[in-house]
Amino acid sequence: KIEQYVEMVLGYLRTEDMSSDLKLSRCNLDTIIRRQIHKYAGIFVSKKLSLTYKGISESVLTDEKWLGFVIGQILSNALKYTRAGGIHIYLKDVNGSHQNSDNLSDTVISSTSTSTATDTATSITLIIEDTGIGIREEDLPRIFEKGYTGVNGRENNRATGIGLYLSQKIMNRLGHRIYITSEEGTGTKVFLEFSRKDLMMY
């Protein structure tokens, strides 16, 4: 936990000027995901939570370290708020539908208020789904705000209110997209969307 919090503080400081710490390349998505799964393997075991992940053959143009940071934050949140069941990691179906999505609401909170769905032919979307306590409807519009912990965070007393804020900031800087659907008492889905086209950096 100490290592995780230190990593978050360093990530917060480095995002103030990411341009000097970016290394864009075509990265294997499976390698990045497995590295983060391995990092949290002990928590999966100790909490007796299942993990469903069959591997992904896609590659994305990104910064491997920063994308790994984001996926790690999402897994950390999922593990923190999931008491039974498990976590499922998979890609959105090519026809645009979502696997095992019957139990979650369609309310979408995006990293940008003007975002629209991207053509599935020009993007791929990674979904990290958990069977946790979910997010209250009134908290959903503010989950990407810096320092906002919501009702769950205050009751849990372990939330920093920084993880999702940093994840949104990093994803936007990399030209990716993050959005979330959730239903209280049922679970949460986090969508990480990557363009298949070359990134336009600024």
Coordinates of C-alpha atoms in Angstrom, one line a residue:
K1 CA 0.0 0.0 0.0
I2 CA 2.9 2.3 0.8
E3 CA 4.3 1.7 -2.7
Q4 CA 1.0 2.3 -4.3
Y5 CA 0.5 5.7 -2.5
V6 CA 4.0 6.8 -3.3
E7 CA 3.4 5.9 -7.0
M8 CA 0.3 7.9 -6.9
V9 CA 2.0 11.0 -5.5
L10 CA 4.8 10.7 -8.0
G11 CA 2.3 10.3 -10.8
Y12 CA 0.5 13.4 -9.6
L13 CA 3.7 15.4 -9.7
R14 CA 4.8 14.1 -13.1
T15 CA 1.5 14.8 -14.8
E16 CA 2.1 18.5 -14.2
D17 CA 4.5 18.3 -17.2
M18 CA 4.0 15.0 -18.9
S19 CA 5.6 16.1 -22.2
S20 CA 9.1 15.5 -20.8
D21 CA 8.2 12.0 -19.6
L22 CA 6.3 10.6 -22.6
K23 CA 7.6 7.8 -24.8
L24 CA 5.0 6.9 -27.4
S25 CA 5.3 3.5 -29.2
R26 CA 3.2 0.7 -30.5
C27 CA 2.7 -1.4 -27.3
N28 CA 1.2 -4.8 -26.7
L29 CA -1.9 -4.3 -24.6
D30 CA -1.8 -7.8 -23.2
T31 CA 1.7 -7.2 -21.8
I32 CA 0.6 -4.0 -20.0
I33 CA -2.5 -5.7 -18.5
R34 CA -0.7 -8.8 -17.3
R35 CA 2.0 -6.7 -15.6
Q36 CA -0.7 -4.9 -13.6
I37 CA -2.5 -8.2 -12.8
H38 CA 0.7 -9.7 -11.5
K39 CA 1.2 -6.6 -9.3
Y40 CA -2.2 -7.1 -7.6
A41 CA -2.2 -10.9 -7.6
G42 CA -1.8 -11.1 -3.8
I43 CA -4.9 -9.0 -3.2
F44 CA -6.9 -11.2 -5.5
V45 CA -5.8 -14.2 -3.5
S46 CA -6.3 -12.7 -0.1
K47 CA -9.8 -11.4 -0.9
K48 CA -10.7 -14.7 -2.7
L49 CA -11.8 -12.8 -5.8
S50 CA -11.9 -14.3 -9.2
L51 CA -10.2 -12.9 -12.3
T52 CA -11.5 -13.5 -15.8
Y53 CA -9.0 -12.6 -18.5
K54 CA -8.2 -14.6 -21.6
G55 CA -5.6 -12.4 -23.1
I56 CA -5.7 -9.7 -25.8
S57 CA -3.8 -9.6 -29.1
E58 CA -4.3 -5.9 -29.9
S59 CA -1.5 -3.3 -29.8
V60 CA -2.1 0.4 -29.2
L61 CA 0.0 3.5 -29.8
T62 CA 0.5 4.8 -26.3
D63 CA 3.0 5.3 -23.5
E64 CA 3.5 1.9 -21.8
K65 CA 4.3 3.3 -18.4
W66 CA 1.5 5.8 -18.2
L67 CA -1.2 3.4 -19.6
G68 CA 0.0 0.8 -17.1
F69 CA -0.4 3.4 -14.3
V70 CA -4.1 4.0 -15.4
I71 CA -4.9 0.3 -15.6
G72 CA -3.3 -0.2 -12.2
Q73 CA -5.5 2.5 -10.7
I74 CA -8.6 1.0 -12.2
L75 CA -7.7 -2.5 -10.8
S76 CA -6.9 -1.0 -7.4
N77 CA -10.3 0.7 -7.2
A78 CA -12.1 -2.5 -8.4
L79 CA -10.3 -4.6 -5.7
K80 CA -10.9 -2.0 -3.0
Y81 CA -14.6 -1.9 -3.5
T82 CA -15.3 -5.5 -4.5
R83 CA -16.1 -7.9 -1.6
A84 CA -17.3 -10.9 -3.5
G85 CA -17.3 -12.2 -7.1
G86 CA -14.5 -10.8 -9.1
I87 CA -13.1 -8.8 -12.0
H88 CA -13.5 -9.4 -15.7
I89 CA -11.2 -7.8 -18.3
Y90 CA -12.1 -7.9 -21.9
L91 CA -12.5 -6.0 -25.2
K92 CA -15.7 -4.5 -26.4
D93 CA -17.3 -6.8 -29.1
V94 CA -16.6 -5.7 -32.6
N95 CA -20.3 -5.1 -33.2
G96 CA -20.3 -2.5 -30.4
S97 CA -22.1 -4.6 -27.8
H98 CA -20.7 -5.4 -24.4
Q99 CA -20.1 -8.8 -22.9
N100 CA -22.0 -9.6 -19.7
S101 CA -23.5 -6.1 -19.6
D102 CA -27.1 -7.1 -18.6
N103 CA -26.5 -6.3 -14.9
L104 CA -25.2 -2.8 -15.3
S105 CA -27.0 0.4 -16.1
D106 CA -26.3 2.4 -19.3
T107 CA -25.5 5.7 -17.5
V108 CA -22.2 6.8 -18.9
I109 CA -19.8 9.2 -17.2
S110 CA -17.2 10.3 -19.7
S111 CA -13.8 12.0 -19.3
T112 CA -15.2 14.9 -21.4
S113 CA -18.7 16.2 -21.4
T114 CA -18.8 16.5 -25.1
S115 CA -17.5 13.1 -26.0
T116 CA -19.5 10.9 -28.4
A117 CA -19.2 7.2 -29.2
T118 CA -16.3 6.5 -31.5
D119 CA -16.7 4.3 -34.6
T120 CA -15.7 0.8 -33.5
A121 CA -13.8 0.4 -36.8
T122 CA -11.3 3.1 -35.8
S123 CA -11.0 2.3 -32.1
I124 CA -10.7 -0.6 -29.6
T125 CA -12.2 -0.4 -26.1
L126 CA -10.9 -2.3 -23.1
I127 CA -13.4 -3.0 -20.4
I128 CA -12.6 -3.6 -16.7
E129 CA -15.7 -4.8 -15.0
D130 CA -16.2 -5.7 -11.3
T131 CA -19.0 -7.0 -9.1
G132 CA -18.3 -4.5 -6.4
I133 CA -20.5 -2.1 -4.4
G134 CA -20.9 0.2 -7.4
I135 CA -21.2 4.0 -7.4
R136 CA -24.2 6.0 -6.3
E137 CA -26.0 7.8 -9.0
E138 CA -25.5 11.2 -7.4
D139 CA -21.7 10.6 -7.3
L140 CA -21.3 9.6 -10.9
P141 CA -21.1 13.1 -12.4
R142 CA -18.2 14.0 -10.1
I143 CA -16.0 10.9 -10.1
F144 CA -13.2 12.5 -12.2
E145 CA -12.9 15.6 -10.1
K146 CA -9.7 16.1 -8.2
G147 CA -10.1 15.1 -4.5
Y148 CA -13.7 13.9 -4.8
T149 CA -14.2 10.6 -3.0
G150 CA -18.0 10.3 -2.9
V151 CA -20.1 8.5 -0.4
N152 CA -18.2 5.2 -0.9
G153 CA -14.9 6.9 -0.4
R154 CA -15.9 8.6 2.8
E155 CA -17.4 5.4 4.3
N156 CA -14.4 3.3 3.2
N157 CA -12.0 6.0 4.6
R158 CA -9.2 4.8 2.2
A159 CA -10.0 6.8 -0.9
T160 CA -7.7 9.7 -1.9
G161 CA -9.9 11.2 -4.7
I162 CA -6.8 11.3 -6.9
G163 CA -6.8 8.0 -8.8
L164 CA -9.6 8.7 -11.3
Y165 CA -8.6 12.3 -11.7
L166 CA -5.1 11.3 -12.7
S167 CA -6.4 8.5 -14.9
Q168 CA -8.6 10.9 -16.8
K169 CA -5.8 13.5 -17.1
I170 CA -3.4 10.8 -18.4
M171 CA -5.8 9.3 -20.9
N172 CA -6.7 12.7 -22.3
R173 CA -3.0 13.6 -22.7
L174 CA -2.4 10.3 -24.5
G175 CA -5.3 10.9 -26.9
H176 CA -7.3 8.1 -25.3
R177 CA -10.7 8.2 -23.7
I178 CA -12.1 6.9 -20.3
Y179 CA -15.7 6.6 -19.3
I180 CA -17.6 4.6 -16.6
T181 CA -20.9 3.0 -16.1
S182 CA -22.1 1.8 -12.7
E183 CA -25.0 0.7 -10.6
E184 CA -25.0 0.8 -6.9
G185 CA -24.9 -2.7 -5.3
T186 CA -24.2 -4.4 -8.7
G187 CA -20.9 -3.3 -10.0
T188 CA -18.9 -0.9 -12.2
K189 CA -17.5 -1.0 -15.7
V190 CA -14.5 1.2 -16.7
F191 CA -14.1 1.7 -20.5
L192 CA -10.6 2.6 -21.9
E193 CA -10.9 3.5 -25.5
F194 CA -7.9 3.7 -27.9
S195 CA -7.9 5.0 -31.4
R196 CA -6.4 2.8 -34.1
K197 CA -5.2 5.9 -35.9
D198 CA -1.9 7.7 -35.1
L199 CA -2.1 10.1 -32.2
M200 CA -2.0 13.8 -32.7
M201 CA 0.1 15.1 -29.7
Y202 CA 0.3 18.7 -28.6

